[in-house]
Amino acid sequence: MLPIERREQMLTWLEKEGTLSITEISNRLHVSEMTVYRDIKPLIEEKKIIKTSGGICLAQVTNVSSTACTYCFKESNNRHPVQIITHDLRVEQLCCPHCGLLRYRDIEKDVSQIICRDFLQNTTISSKMAYFLMDADFNLHCCQPQVLAFDSLKHAEQFQKGFGGIVLRFNEAIEEIHKRMNGQMGCGCKR
Ligand SMILES: [Zn+2]
Ligand SMILES: [Zn+2]
């Protein structure tokens, strides 16, 4: 495995597991701890991850509140941000699933991962696996048409029962938003 592949693998694990110890990484990747330290150094310098007492964790989770959305440039301070990680390990912050999905559509071939938060549980989930609820009668005060992300179909449907809207899979949601935006840039939100 190349260093870049190891870094990508680490980021994948961190997305799923939150934090990892150096020992754990070295065991999983079958490399020495020295190598792990060398691998993570650039990630720390680029502020993609931070060192904790027990190991490392993703940096962007902790500083989401201070970043502007890559797509609509609005300060992202809602609790449903989306992160896109590209193959060259750039991390983009998007204010909400609306922007996340549109941004993904623009740069699809560069995207390694697209991560969002489950609307009810606030857990980190892969957007490609998520269920998206559009048009629900519940205002997030972010971009329109509004999109909420759910980890499970059951939760999406339960929420839909209460607040209406339509449930879509990843690709369907992208196409639906794109269609409604009718080629317009931005989110219908004030910049
Ligand atoms: Zn946005
Ligand atoms: Zn937004």
CSV table of C-alpha atoms and ligand atoms in Angstrom, one decimal:
chain,number,residue,atom,x,y,z
A,1,MET,CA,0.0,0.0,0.0
A,2,LEU,CA,1.2,3.5,-0.9
A,3,PRO,CA,1.3,6.2,1.8
A,4,ILE,CA,-1.5,8.0,0.1
A,5,GLU,CA,-3.6,4.8,0.1
A,6,ARG,CA,-2.9,4.3,3.8
A,7,ARG,CA,-4.0,7.9,4.5
A,8,GLU,CA,-7.2,7.4,2.6
A,9,GLN,CA,-7.8,4.2,4.5
A,10,MET,CA,-7.2,5.9,7.8
A,11,LEU,CA,-9.6,8.7,6.9
A,12,THR,CA,-12.2,6.1,6.0
A,13,TRP,CA,-11.8,4.4,9.3
A,14,LEU,CA,-12.0,7.7,11.2
A,15,GLU,CA,-15.2,8.6,9.5
A,16,LYS,CA,-16.8,5.4,10.7
A,17,GLU,CA,-15.1,5.0,14.1
A,18,GLY,CA,-14.3,8.5,15.3
A,19,THR,CA,-10.9,8.0,16.8
A,20,LEU,CA,-8.1,5.5,16.3
A,21,SER,CA,-5.0,4.8,18.3
A,22,ILE,CA,-1.6,4.7,16.6
A,23,THR,CA,-1.1,1.1,17.7
A,24,GLU,CA,-4.4,0.1,16.2
A,25,ILE,CA,-3.6,1.7,12.9
A,26,SER,CA,-0.2,0.1,12.8
A,27,ASN,CA,-1.7,-3.3,13.5
A,28,ARG,CA,-4.4,-3.0,10.9
A,29,LEU,CA,-2.1,-1.7,8.1
A,30,HIS,CA,0.8,-4.0,9.1
A,31,VAL,CA,3.3,-1.2,9.2
A,32,SER,CA,5.4,0.1,12.1
A,33,GLU,CA,4.2,2.9,14.4
A,34,MET,CA,7.0,5.0,13.0
A,35,THR,CA,5.4,4.7,9.6
A,36,VAL,CA,2.0,5.6,10.9
A,37,TYR,CA,3.5,8.8,12.5
A,38,ARG,CA,5.1,9.6,9.2
A,39,ASP,CA,1.8,9.0,7.3
A,40,ILE,CA,-0.3,11.1,9.6
A,41,LYS,CA,2.1,14.1,9.7
A,42,PRO,CA,0.9,15.7,6.5
A,43,LEU,CA,-2.7,15.1,7.6
A,44,ILE,CA,-2.1,16.9,10.8
A,45,GLU,CA,-0.3,19.8,9.0
A,46,GLU,CA,-3.2,20.2,6.6
A,47,LYS,CA,-5.5,20.2,9.7
A,48,LYS,CA,-7.5,17.2,8.4
A,49,ILE,CA,-6.9,15.3,11.5
A,50,ILE,CA,-5.9,16.2,15.0
A,51,LYS,CA,-3.9,14.3,17.6
A,52,THR,CA,-5.7,13.4,20.7
A,53,SER,CA,-4.4,11.7,23.9
A,54,GLY,CA,-5.4,8.3,22.7
A,55,GLY,CA,-4.6,8.6,19.0
A,56,ILE,CA,-6.1,10.6,16.1
A,57,CYS,CA,-9.5,11.9,15.1
A,58,LEU,CA,-10.9,13.9,12.2
A,59,ALA,CA,-10.4,17.6,12.5
A,60,GLN,CA,-13.3,18.9,10.5
A,61,VAL,CA,-15.9,17.4,12.8
A,62,THR,CA,-14.7,19.8,15.5
A,63,ASN,CA,-14.4,23.0,13.5
A,64,VAL,CA,-17.5,22.7,11.3
A,65,SER,CA,-19.1,25.8,12.9
A,66,SER,CA,-16.4,28.1,11.5
A,67,THR,CA,-16.3,27.1,7.9
A,68,ALA,CA,-18.2,28.4,4.9
A,69,CYS,CA,-20.1,26.2,2.5
A,70,THR,CA,-18.0,25.3,-0.6
A,71,TYR,CA,-21.1,25.5,-2.7
A,72,CYS,CA,-23.2,28.5,-1.6
A,73,PHE,CA,-20.4,30.2,0.5
A,74,LYS,CA,-22.8,30.7,3.4
A,75,GLU,CA,-21.3,30.3,6.8
A,76,SER,CA,-22.2,26.8,7.8
A,77,ASN,CA,-23.5,26.7,11.3
A,78,ASN,CA,-26.4,24.3,11.1
A,79,ARG,CA,-26.1,20.9,12.6
A,80,HIS,CA,-26.5,19.0,9.4
A,81,PRO,CA,-23.3,19.7,7.5
A,82,VAL,CA,-22.0,17.5,4.7
A,83,GLN,CA,-18.4,16.7,4.1
A,84,ILE,CA,-16.9,15.7,0.8
A,85,ILE,CA,-13.4,14.1,0.8
A,86,THR,CA,-11.7,14.1,-2.6
A,87,HIS,CA,-9.2,11.5,-3.9
A,88,ASP,CA,-6.4,13.9,-3.2
A,89,LEU,CA,-7.7,14.2,0.4
A,90,ARG,CA,-9.1,17.7,0.2
A,91,VAL,CA,-12.0,18.1,2.6
A,92,GLU,CA,-14.9,20.3,1.6
A,93,GLN,CA,-17.6,21.5,3.9
A,94,LEU,CA,-21.1,21.9,2.7
A,95,CYS,CA,-23.8,23.6,4.8
A,96,CYS,CA,-26.5,21.0,4.3
A,97,PRO,CA,-27.4,17.9,2.2
A,98,HIS,CA,-28.9,20.3,-0.5
A,99,CYS,CA,-25.4,21.8,-1.2
A,100,GLY,CA,-23.7,18.5,-0.5
A,101,LEU,CA,-25.6,16.7,-3.3
A,102,LEU,CA,-25.3,19.5,-5.8
A,103,ARG,CA,-21.6,19.8,-5.1
A,104,TYR,CA,-21.2,16.1,-5.5
A,105,ARG,CA,-22.9,16.3,-8.9
A,106,ASP,CA,-20.4,18.9,-10.0
A,107,ILE,CA,-17.2,17.1,-8.9
A,108,GLU,CA,-18.4,13.5,-8.8
A,109,LYS,CA,-15.2,11.9,-10.3
A,110,ASP,CA,-13.0,13.6,-7.8
A,111,VAL,CA,-15.0,12.4,-4.8
A,112,SER,CA,-13.7,9.7,-2.6
A,113,GLN,CA,-16.3,10.0,0.1
A,114,ILE,CA,-19.4,12.1,0.9
A,115,ILE,CA,-20.5,12.1,4.5
A,116,CYS,CA,-23.6,13.5,6.1
A,117,ARG,CA,-25.3,13.4,9.4
A,118,ASP,CA,-28.4,11.4,10.2
A,119,PHE,CA,-31.1,14.0,10.9
A,120,LEU,CA,-32.5,12.3,14.0
A,121,GLN,CA,-29.5,10.7,15.7
A,122,ASN,CA,-26.8,13.1,14.4
A,123,THR,CA,-24.5,10.2,13.6
A,124,THR,CA,-22.1,10.3,10.7
A,125,ILE,CA,-23.2,8.3,7.7
A,126,SER,CA,-22.2,7.8,4.1
A,127,SER,CA,-24.4,9.9,1.9
A,128,LYS,CA,-24.5,7.2,-0.7
A,129,MET,CA,-26.2,4.9,1.8
A,130,ALA,CA,-28.5,7.5,3.2
A,131,TYR,CA,-32.2,8.2,2.5
A,132,PHE,CA,-33.2,11.7,1.7
A,133,LEU,CA,-36.4,13.4,2.6
A,134,MET,CA,-37.4,16.4,0.4
A,135,ASP,CA,-40.2,18.8,0.9
A,136,ALA,CA,-40.9,18.0,4.5
A,137,ASP,CA,-42.8,20.6,6.4
A,138,PHE,CA,-40.0,21.3,8.7
A,139,ASN,CA,-37.7,24.3,8.3
A,140,LEU,CA,-34.0,23.8,8.7
A,141,HIS,CA,-33.4,27.5,7.7
A,142,CYS,CA,-30.8,26.5,5.2
A,143,CYS,CA,-31.1,25.9,1.5
A,144,GLN,CA,-34.2,25.3,-0.6
A,145,PRO,CA,-35.4,22.8,-1.8
A,146,GLN,CA,-34.5,21.4,1.6
A,147,VAL,CA,-33.2,17.9,2.0
A,148,LEU,CA,-32.9,15.9,5.2
A,149,ALA,CA,-30.7,12.8,5.5
A,150,PHE,CA,-31.5,9.6,7.4
A,151,ASP,CA,-29.5,6.6,8.1
A,152,SER,CA,-32.5,4.2,7.9
A,153,LEU,CA,-35.5,4.0,5.6
A,154,LYS,CA,-37.6,3.4,8.6
A,155,HIS,CA,-36.7,6.7,10.2
A,156,ALA,CA,-37.1,8.6,7.0
A,157,GLU,CA,-40.6,7.1,6.5
A,158,GLN,CA,-41.6,7.8,10.1
A,159,PHE,CA,-40.5,11.4,9.7
A,160,GLN,CA,-42.3,11.6,6.4
A,161,LYS,CA,-45.5,10.4,8.1
A,162,GLY,CA,-45.4,13.4,10.5
A,163,PHE,CA,-44.0,16.1,8.2
A,164,GLY,CA,-44.7,14.9,4.7
A,165,GLY,CA,-42.3,15.1,1.7
A,166,ILE,CA,-40.8,12.4,-0.5
A,167,VAL,CA,-38.1,9.9,0.3
A,168,LEU,CA,-35.3,9.5,-2.2
A,169,ARG,CA,-32.1,7.5,-2.6
A,170,PHE,CA,-28.8,9.3,-3.2
A,171,ASN,CA,-28.9,9.4,-7.0
A,172,GLU,CA,-32.6,10.2,-7.1
A,173,ALA,CA,-32.1,13.0,-4.7
A,174,ILE,CA,-29.3,14.6,-6.7
A,175,GLU,CA,-31.4,14.5,-9.9
A,176,GLU,CA,-34.5,15.8,-8.2
A,177,ILE,CA,-32.7,18.8,-6.6
A,178,HIS,CA,-30.8,19.5,-9.8
A,179,LYS,CA,-34.1,19.5,-11.8
A,180,ARG,CA,-35.7,21.8,-9.4
A,181,MET,CA,-32.8,24.2,-9.3
A,182,ASN,CA,-33.2,24.3,-13.1
A,183,GLY,CA,-29.6,25.0,-13.7
A,184,GLN,CA,-29.4,27.9,-11.3
A,185,MET,CA,-26.3,28.1,-9.2
A,186,GLY,CA,-26.6,28.5,-5.5
A,187,CYS,CA,-29.2,27.4,-3.1
A,188,GLY,CA,-32.0,29.9,-3.1
A,189,CYS,CA,-30.5,31.1,0.1
A,190,LYS,CA,-29.1,34.6,0.6
A,191,ARG,CA,-25.4,34.9,0.2
B,1,ZN,ZN,-24.5,25.7,1.1
B,2,ZN,ZN,-27.6,24.9,3.0
